[in-house]
Amino acid sequence: YANLSVADNALIIVIQGAGFVFYNPVSSSVERFIPDVWGIPENDFASIVLKVVGDKLWFSFHNRGLHIYDLTKNTAESYYQNNFDPFAIKSNYITNIFEDRNGQVWLGTYKSGICYVDYKFDRFQSFYNVSTDPASLPLNYIMSFYDDEDNLWLGSFGGEIIRYNKIKKQYTIFKNGSSNQKGFNYGGAICKILKDKEGNLFFFSWFNSIHYLSKQKNPDYSASTLFFSNIMDDWQLMIDRWAIRDAVIDDNDNLWIASFTNGILRYNLKTKNQEYYKDEKLGAKTLETAIWCLAKGKSGQIWAGTEDKGIIKINSQNNDVKFYRHISDDSSTISSNHVKCIYVDKDGTLWIG
């Protein structure tokens, strides 16, 4: 996989088997940062989770801990699981790096719950399930986060939704068959949680469902019982229900959904109009590839990462489509056509994994 940042006419690239590369197209200069100085084998630059917080790049590789790279000082720190240190990260398998509305960074893990960074003491505070403690985190397999004022929402690998009330400091789990919810059905891992301008919450699962919490039906998201609906059925969406991988909401109330079986759906939350971007619609008669991820650019464009066709940029205003692909004999192109994550930071910088 390759990760790149586009900022100030420069690229910062992470390449599998090549470490970090800083490329300035103005001066045509290239500088390489070797990852093994941090104790990370070069061939582990894969399955990357990315987040930019301030002037630091946070990233994690498959089961290889947490790494924080200072973009201004050109230095890095690495953090690993240590079962003898209660303030270390609980797992090297990090599934999500999330920054809440207060600038607090949270980590989701595959089997050890969640933790946040305690900046004051330079340590990690972990929350995980303890079978003998009913007040502990209900599940340890966490995939997604959303910070909604009084509540921190978590999506699990098993398809459950967890609400953490920050005021009461209480967890509530919503799952198929539980008495505290209406309309919730199992749908696989919750890969993304979003909120629209009207305050409605969307929970996207890998398989079979998009659960929807209407603000009209649920004026208080901290209520003991919540009323869900599955908009895959209610809105009759055209996308393959078994293949959702990512979603974003743009400034024009368009809900964009990535499909693993190929194609991108745009659904307008106001007009209810929907459009399916696939093959010829994307200007590629032989696209036939999975869409892994989506991101909204600073200027409103939609970026999509594909299984083997590089990056797609869609202008949401005029539907203009542009592809960015790897060309083996052209060093100015992206270094891989397999793109699994895209992140746009607060400055509009684009990071790709």
CSV table of C-alpha atoms in Angstrom, one decimal:
chain,number,residue,atom,x,y,z
A,1,TYR,CA,0.0,0.0,0.0
A,2,ALA,CA,1.1,3.6,-0.4
A,3,ASN,CA,0.3,6.6,1.7
A,4,LEU,CA,0.7,10.1,0.5
A,5,SER,CA,0.2,13.6,1.8
A,6,VAL,CA,-0.5,16.5,-0.6
A,7,ALA,CA,0.5,19.8,1.0
A,8,ASP,CA,2.5,22.8,0.0
A,9,ASN,CA,3.4,21.3,-3.3
A,10,ALA,CA,4.9,18.2,-1.6
A,11,LEU,CA,4.1,14.6,-1.1
A,12,ILE,CA,4.8,12.4,1.9
A,13,ILE,CA,4.5,8.8,0.9
A,14,VAL,CA,4.5,5.5,2.8
A,15,ILE,CA,5.4,2.6,0.6
A,16,GLN,CA,5.3,-1.1,1.4
A,17,GLY,CA,8.9,-2.2,1.5
A,18,ALA,CA,10.3,1.3,1.2
A,19,GLY,CA,9.5,3.3,4.3
A,20,PHE,CA,8.7,7.0,4.3
A,21,VAL,CA,9.6,9.0,1.2
A,22,PHE,CA,9.3,12.8,1.1
A,23,TYR,CA,9.1,14.1,-2.5
A,24,ASN,CA,9.1,17.8,-3.5
A,25,PRO,CA,7.9,18.1,-7.1
A,26,VAL,CA,9.1,21.7,-7.4
A,27,SER,CA,12.8,20.9,-6.6
A,28,SER,CA,12.4,17.2,-7.7
A,29,SER,CA,14.1,16.3,-4.5
A,30,VAL,CA,13.6,12.9,-2.7
A,31,GLU,CA,14.4,12.1,0.9
A,32,ARG,CA,13.8,8.7,2.4
A,33,PHE,CA,13.1,7.8,6.1
A,34,ILE,CA,14.0,4.2,6.9
A,35,PRO,CA,11.5,2.6,9.2
A,36,ASP,CA,13.8,0.0,10.7
A,37,VAL,CA,15.3,2.7,13.0
A,38,TRP,CA,12.0,2.4,14.9
A,39,GLY,CA,12.2,-1.4,15.0
A,40,ILE,CA,9.6,-1.9,12.3
A,41,PRO,CA,10.4,-4.3,9.5
A,42,GLU,CA,10.0,-2.6,6.1
A,43,ASN,CA,7.7,-5.2,4.7
A,44,ASP,CA,5.2,-4.4,7.4
A,45,PHE,CA,4.1,-1.1,5.8
A,46,ALA,CA,0.6,-2.6,5.2
A,47,SER,CA,-2.9,-2.6,6.6
A,48,ILE,CA,-2.3,1.0,7.8
A,49,VAL,CA,-4.5,3.0,10.1
A,50,LEU,CA,-3.8,6.8,9.7
A,51,LYS,CA,-4.6,10.0,11.6
A,52,VAL,CA,-3.0,13.4,11.6
A,53,VAL,CA,-3.2,15.3,14.9
A,54,GLY,CA,-1.6,18.7,14.9
A,55,ASP,CA,1.8,18.3,13.3
A,56,LYS,CA,2.1,14.6,14.1
A,57,LEU,CA,1.2,11.6,11.9
A,58,TRP,CA,-0.3,8.7,14.0
A,59,PHE,CA,-0.3,5.3,12.3
A,60,SER,CA,-0.4,1.6,13.0
A,61,PHE,CA,0.4,-1.5,11.0
A,62,HIS,CA,-1.1,-4.9,11.2
A,63,ASN,CA,-0.5,-6.0,14.8
A,64,ARG,CA,2.6,-3.8,15.0
A,65,GLY,CA,1.7,-1.3,17.7
A,66,LEU,CA,1.3,2.5,17.5
A,67,HIS,CA,3.8,4.9,15.9
A,68,ILE,CA,3.7,8.7,16.1
A,69,TYR,CA,5.8,10.6,13.5
A,70,ASP,CA,6.6,14.3,14.1
A,71,LEU,CA,6.3,16.0,10.7
A,72,THR,CA,8.3,19.0,11.8
A,73,LYS,CA,11.1,17.4,13.8
A,74,ASN,CA,11.5,14.3,11.6
A,75,THR,CA,11.4,12.1,14.7
A,76,ALA,CA,9.2,9.1,15.7
A,77,GLU,CA,8.0,7.4,18.8
A,78,SER,CA,6.7,3.8,19.0
A,79,TYR,CA,4.4,2.2,21.6
A,80,TYR,CA,3.8,-1.5,22.1
A,81,GLN,CA,1.7,-3.8,24.2
A,82,ASN,CA,3.3,-4.5,27.5
A,83,ASN,CA,1.3,-6.8,29.8
A,84,PHE,CA,3.4,-5.7,32.8
A,85,ASP,CA,2.7,-2.0,32.3
A,86,PRO,CA,-0.9,-1.0,33.1
A,87,PHE,CA,-0.4,2.3,31.3
A,88,ALA,CA,0.8,0.8,28.0
A,89,ILE,CA,-1.5,0.2,25.0
A,90,LYS,CA,-3.4,-3.0,25.6
A,91,SER,CA,-3.0,-4.5,22.1
A,92,ASN,CA,-0.6,-4.1,19.2
A,93,TYR,CA,-3.6,-4.7,16.8
A,94,ILE,CA,-5.1,-1.2,16.4
A,95,THR,CA,-8.2,-0.9,14.3
A,96,ASN,CA,-9.0,2.8,14.6
A,97,ILE,CA,-7.3,6.1,15.6
A,98,PHE,CA,-9.9,8.7,16.4
A,99,GLU,CA,-9.8,12.3,17.6
A,100,ASP,CA,-12.8,13.6,19.5
A,101,ARG,CA,-14.2,17.1,19.6
A,102,ASN,CA,-11.9,18.0,22.5
A,103,GLY,CA,-8.8,16.9,20.7
A,104,GLN,CA,-8.5,13.7,22.7
A,105,VAL,CA,-7.1,10.7,20.8
A,106,TRP,CA,-8.7,7.3,21.2
A,107,LEU,CA,-7.5,4.0,19.9
A,108,GLY,CA,-9.8,1.1,19.0
A,109,THR,CA,-8.4,-2.5,19.2
A,110,TYR,CA,-9.3,-5.8,17.8
A,111,LYS,CA,-9.5,-7.7,21.1
A,112,SER,CA,-8.6,-5.3,24.0
A,113,GLY,CA,-11.2,-2.6,24.0
A,114,ILE,CA,-10.3,1.1,23.7
A,115,CYS,CA,-7.8,3.5,25.2
A,116,TYR,CA,-7.0,7.2,25.1
A,117,VAL,CA,-3.8,9.1,25.4
A,118,ASP,CA,-3.2,10.8,28.7
A,119,TYR,CA,-1.1,13.7,27.5
A,120,LYS,CA,-0.5,15.1,31.1
A,121,PHE,CA,1.3,11.9,32.2
A,122,ASP,CA,2.4,10.6,28.7
A,123,ARG,CA,0.6,7.3,29.2
A,124,PHE,CA,-2.5,5.4,27.9
A,125,GLN,CA,-5.7,4.9,29.8
A,126,SER,CA,-7.5,1.7,28.8
A,127,PHE,CA,-11.1,0.6,29.0
A,128,TYR,CA,-11.9,-3.1,28.3
A,129,ASN,CA,-14.4,-5.7,29.2
A,130,VAL,CA,-14.1,-7.5,32.6
A,131,SER,CA,-16.5,-10.4,32.8
A,132,THR,CA,-17.0,-9.8,36.5
A,133,ASP,CA,-17.6,-6.1,36.2
A,134,PRO,CA,-21.0,-5.1,34.6
A,135,ALA,CA,-19.9,-1.5,34.5
A,136,SER,CA,-17.0,-2.2,32.2
A,137,LEU,CA,-16.9,-1.8,28.5
A,138,PRO,CA,-19.3,-4.4,27.1
A,139,LEU,CA,-17.1,-5.7,24.3
A,140,ASN,CA,-13.4,-5.7,23.4
A,141,TYR,CA,-13.6,-5.8,19.6
A,142,ILE,CA,-14.0,-2.1,18.6
A,143,MET,CA,-13.9,-0.9,15.0
A,144,SER,CA,-15.4,2.6,14.8
A,145,PHE,CA,-16.0,5.8,16.9
A,146,TYR,CA,-18.2,8.9,16.8
A,147,ASP,CA,-18.3,11.7,19.3
A,148,ASP,CA,-21.8,13.2,19.7
A,149,GLU,CA,-21.7,15.8,22.4
A,150,ASP,CA,-22.7,13.9,25.6
A,151,ASN,CA,-22.2,10.4,24.0
A,152,LEU,CA,-19.3,8.6,22.5
A,153,TRP,CA,-20.6,5.9,20.1
A,154,LEU,CA,-18.6,2.8,19.4
A,155,GLY,CA,-19.1,0.2,16.6
A,156,SER,CA,-18.0,-3.4,17.2
A,157,PHE,CA,-16.8,-6.1,14.9
A,158,GLY,CA,-19.8,-8.2,15.9
A,159,GLY,CA,-22.3,-5.6,14.7
A,160,GLU,CA,-23.2,-4.2,18.1
A,161,ILE,CA,-23.5,-0.5,18.9
A,162,ILE,CA,-22.2,0.8,22.2
A,163,ARG,CA,-23.1,4.2,23.7
A,164,TYR,CA,-20.9,5.7,26.3
A,165,ASN,CA,-22.6,8.5,28.2
A,166,LYS,CA,-19.7,10.9,29.2
A,167,ILE,CA,-21.8,12.6,31.9
A,168,LYS,CA,-23.1,9.5,33.6
A,169,LYS,CA,-20.0,7.5,32.7
A,170,GLN,CA,-22.2,4.6,31.7
A,171,TYR,CA,-22.1,2.1,28.8
A,172,THR,CA,-25.2,0.9,27.0
A,173,ILE,CA,-25.1,-1.8,24.3
A,174,PHE,CA,-27.6,-2.1,21.5
A,175,LYS,CA,-27.8,-5.4,19.6
A,176,ASN,CA,-30.2,-7.7,17.9
A,177,GLY,CA,-32.8,-8.9,20.3
A,178,SER,CA,-32.0,-6.5,23.2
A,179,SER,CA,-35.0,-5.0,24.9
A,180,ASN,CA,-33.6,-1.4,24.9
A,181,GLN,CA,-33.9,-0.9,21.2
A,182,LYS,CA,-36.6,-1.1,18.5
A,183,GLY,CA,-35.8,-2.0,14.8
A,184,PHE,CA,-32.2,-3.0,15.2
A,185,ASN,CA,-31.1,-6.1,13.2
A,186,TYR,CA,-27.7,-7.8,13.1
A,187,GLY,CA,-25.7,-6.5,10.2
A,188,GLY,CA,-22.0,-7.4,10.6
A,189,ALA,CA,-19.1,-5.2,11.7
A,190,ILE,CA,-19.9,-1.5,12.2
A,191,CYS,CA,-17.3,0.1,9.9
A,192,LYS,CA,-18.5,3.8,10.1
A,193,ILE,CA,-20.6,6.1,12.1
A,194,LEU,CA,-21.8,9.5,10.7
A,195,LYS,CA,-24.2,12.3,11.6
A,196,ASP,CA,-26.0,14.6,9.2
A,197,LYS,CA,-26.9,18.3,9.5
A,198,GLU,CA,-30.3,17.4,11.0
A,199,GLY,CA,-28.7,15.5,13.9
A,200,ASN,CA,-29.6,12.0,12.5
A,201,LEU,CA,-27.1,9.2,13.2
A,202,PHE,CA,-26.0,6.5,10.7
A,203,PHE,CA,-24.3,3.3,11.5
A,204,PHE,CA,-22.8,1.5,8.5
A,205,SER,CA,-22.1,-2.2,8.7
A,206,TRP,CA,-20.0,-4.4,6.4
A,207,PHE,CA,-23.0,-6.6,5.7
A,208,ASN,CA,-26.7,-6.2,5.2
A,209,SER,CA,-27.5,-2.9,6.9
A,210,ILE,CA,-27.3,0.8,7.5
A,211,HIS,CA,-28.9,1.5,10.9
A,212,TYR,CA,-30.5,4.9,11.3
A,213,LEU,CA,-31.3,6.9,14.4
A,214,SER,CA,-33.8,9.6,13.5
A,215,LYS,CA,-33.5,12.7,15.7
A,216,GLN,CA,-37.2,13.2,15.3
A,217,LYS,CA,-38.0,9.7,16.7
A,218,ASN,CA,-35.1,10.0,19.2
A,219,PRO,CA,-34.9,13.6,20.5
A,220,ASP,CA,-32.7,12.3,23.4
A,221,TYR,CA,-29.9,10.0,22.3
A,222,SER,CA,-29.2,9.3,26.0
A,223,ALA,CA,-32.7,7.8,26.5
A,224,SER,CA,-32.9,4.2,27.9
A,225,THR,CA,-34.7,3.0,24.7
A,226,LEU,CA,-33.8,4.0,21.1
A,227,PHE,CA,-35.7,3.5,17.9
A,228,PHE,CA,-33.7,2.3,14.9
A,229,SER,CA,-34.6,1.7,11.3
A,230,ASN,CA,-32.7,0.0,8.5
A,231,ILE,CA,-32.6,2.5,5.7
A,232,MET,CA,-31.4,-0.2,3.2
A,233,ASP,CA,-35.1,-1.3,3.2
A,234,ASP,CA,-36.8,2.0,4.0
A,235,TRP,CA,-35.0,4.0,1.3
A,236,GLN,CA,-34.7,1.2,-1.3
A,237,LEU,CA,-31.1,2.0,-1.9
A,238,MET,CA,-29.7,0.6,-5.2
A,239,ILE,CA,-26.3,-0.5,-3.7
A,240,ASP,CA,-25.4,-4.1,-3.0
A,241,ARG,CA,-26.5,-4.7,0.6
A,242,TRP,CA,-23.8,-7.2,1.3
A,243,ALA,CA,-20.9,-5.0,0.4
A,244,ILE,CA,-20.7,-1.7,2.3
A,245,ARG,CA,-17.2,-0.7,3.2
A,246,ASP,CA,-17.2,3.1,3.9
A,247,ALA,CA,-19.4,6.3,3.7
A,248,VAL,CA,-19.2,10.1,3.9
A,249,ILE,CA,-21.7,12.9,3.9
A,250,ASP,CA,-20.8,16.0,1.9
A,251,ASP,CA,-21.8,19.7,2.3
A,252,ASN,CA,-24.7,19.3,-0.1
A,253,ASP,CA,-26.5,16.6,2.0
A,254,ASN,CA,-25.2,13.8,-0.3
A,255,LEU,CA,-24.6,10.5,1.4
A,256,TRP,CA,-21.8,8.6,-0.5
A,257,ILE,CA,-21.5,4.9,0.1
A,258,ALA,CA,-18.6,2.7,-1.0
A,259,SER,CA,-19.4,-0.8,-2.3
A,260,PHE,CA,-16.9,-3.7,-2.1
A,261,THR,CA,-18.5,-5.4,-5.1
A,262,ASN,CA,-17.7,-2.2,-7.1
A,263,GLY,CA,-19.3,1.1,-7.5
A,264,ILE,CA,-20.3,4.2,-5.4
A,265,LEU,CA,-23.8,5.3,-4.5
A,266,ARG,CA,-24.7,8.9,-4.0
A,267,TYR,CA,-28.0,9.5,-2.1
A,268,ASN,CA,-29.3,13.0,-1.4
A,269,LEU,CA,-30.8,13.1,2.0
A,270,LYS,CA,-33.1,16.0,1.1
A,271,THR,CA,-34.3,15.1,-2.4
A,272,LYS,CA,-34.0,11.3,-2.0
A,273,ASN,CA,-32.5,11.1,-5.4
A,274,GLN,CA,-29.8,8.5,-5.8
A,275,GLU,CA,-27.1,7.9,-8.4
A,276,TYR,CA,-24.9,4.8,-8.8
A,277,TYR,CA,-21.3,5.5,-10.0
A,278,LYS,CA,-20.1,2.3,-11.7
A,279,ASP,CA,-18.1,1.4,-14.8
A,280,GLU,CA,-19.1,3.8,-17.7
A,281,LYS,CA,-20.4,6.3,-15.1
A,282,LEU,CA,-16.9,6.5,-13.8
A,283,GLY,CA,-15.4,6.7,-17.2
A,284,ALA,CA,-14.0,3.2,-16.9
A,285,LYS,CA,-15.6,0.4,-18.9
A,286,THR,CA,-13.6,-2.2,-17.1
A,287,LEU,CA,-13.6,-0.8,-13.6
A,288,GLU,CA,-14.8,-4.0,-12.0
A,289,THR,CA,-13.1,-3.4,-8.7
A,290,ALA,CA,-13.9,-3.0,-5.1
A,291,ILE,CA,-14.3,0.5,-3.5
A,292,TRP,CA,-12.5,0.2,-0.2
A,293,CYS,CA,-12.8,3.7,1.2
A,294,LEU,CA,-14.1,7.3,0.7
A,295,ALA,CA,-13.1,10.7,1.9
A,296,LYS,CA,-14.4,14.2,1.5
A,297,GLY,CA,-11.9,16.8,0.2
A,298,LYS,CA,-11.6,20.3,1.5
A,299,SER,CA,-13.1,21.7,-1.7
A,300,GLY,CA,-16.0,19.2,-1.6
A,301,GLN,CA,-14.6,16.6,-4.0
A,302,ILE,CA,-15.0,12.9,-3.1
A,303,TRP,CA,-12.0,10.7,-3.1
A,304,ALA,CA,-12.3,6.9,-3.4
A,305,GLY,CA,-9.7,4.2,-2.9
A,306,THR,CA,-10.0,1.0,-5.0
A,307,GLU,CA,-8.8,-2.6,-4.8
A,308,ASP,CA,-6.6,-2.4,-7.9
A,309,LYS,CA,-7.5,0.7,-9.9
A,310,GLY,CA,-5.8,3.4,-7.8
A,311,ILE,CA,-7.7,6.5,-6.7
A,312,ILE,CA,-10.9,8.1,-8.0
A,313,LYS,CA,-11.7,11.8,-7.6
A,314,ILE,CA,-15.3,12.8,-8.2
A,315,ASN,CA,-16.3,16.5,-8.4
A,316,SER,CA,-19.7,16.5,-6.6
A,317,GLN,CA,-20.8,19.7,-8.4
A,318,ASN,CA,-20.4,18.6,-12.1
A,319,ASN,CA,-19.8,14.9,-11.7
A,320,ASP,CA,-16.4,15.2,-13.4
A,321,VAL,CA,-14.3,12.0,-12.7
A,322,LYS,CA,-10.5,11.6,-12.6
A,323,PHE,CA,-8.4,8.6,-11.9
A,324,TYR,CA,-4.9,8.5,-10.3
A,325,ARG,CA,-3.1,5.3,-11.1
A,326,HIS,CA,0.3,3.7,-10.8
A,327,ILE,CA,2.3,3.6,-14.0
A,328,SER,CA,5.3,1.3,-13.7
A,329,ASP,CA,7.7,3.5,-15.7
A,330,ASP,CA,6.4,6.9,-14.3
A,331,SER,CA,7.8,7.9,-11.0
A,332,SER,CA,5.4,10.8,-10.7
A,333,THR,CA,2.4,8.5,-10.3
A,334,ILE,CA,1.1,6.8,-7.1
A,335,SER,CA,3.2,3.8,-6.1
A,336,SER,CA,0.4,1.4,-5.8
A,337,ASN,CA,-3.1,0.9,-7.2
A,338,HIS,CA,-4.3,-0.9,-4.1
A,339,VAL,CA,-5.7,1.8,-1.8
A,340,LYS,CA,-7.4,0.8,1.5
A,341,CYS,CA,-7.7,4.1,3.4
A,342,ILE,CA,-7.9,7.8,2.7
A,343,TYR,CA,-7.8,10.5,5.3
A,344,VAL,CA,-8.1,14.3,4.8
A,345,ASP,CA,-6.8,16.3,7.7
A,346,LYS,CA,-7.9,19.7,9.0
A,347,ASP,CA,-5.6,21.5,6.6
A,348,GLY,CA,-7.0,19.7,3.6
A,349,THR,CA,-3.9,17.5,3.3
A,350,LEU,CA,-4.7,14.1,1.8
A,351,TRP,CA,-3.2,10.9,3.2
A,352,ILE,CA,-3.6,7.6,1.5
A,353,GLY,CA,-2.9,4.1,2.6
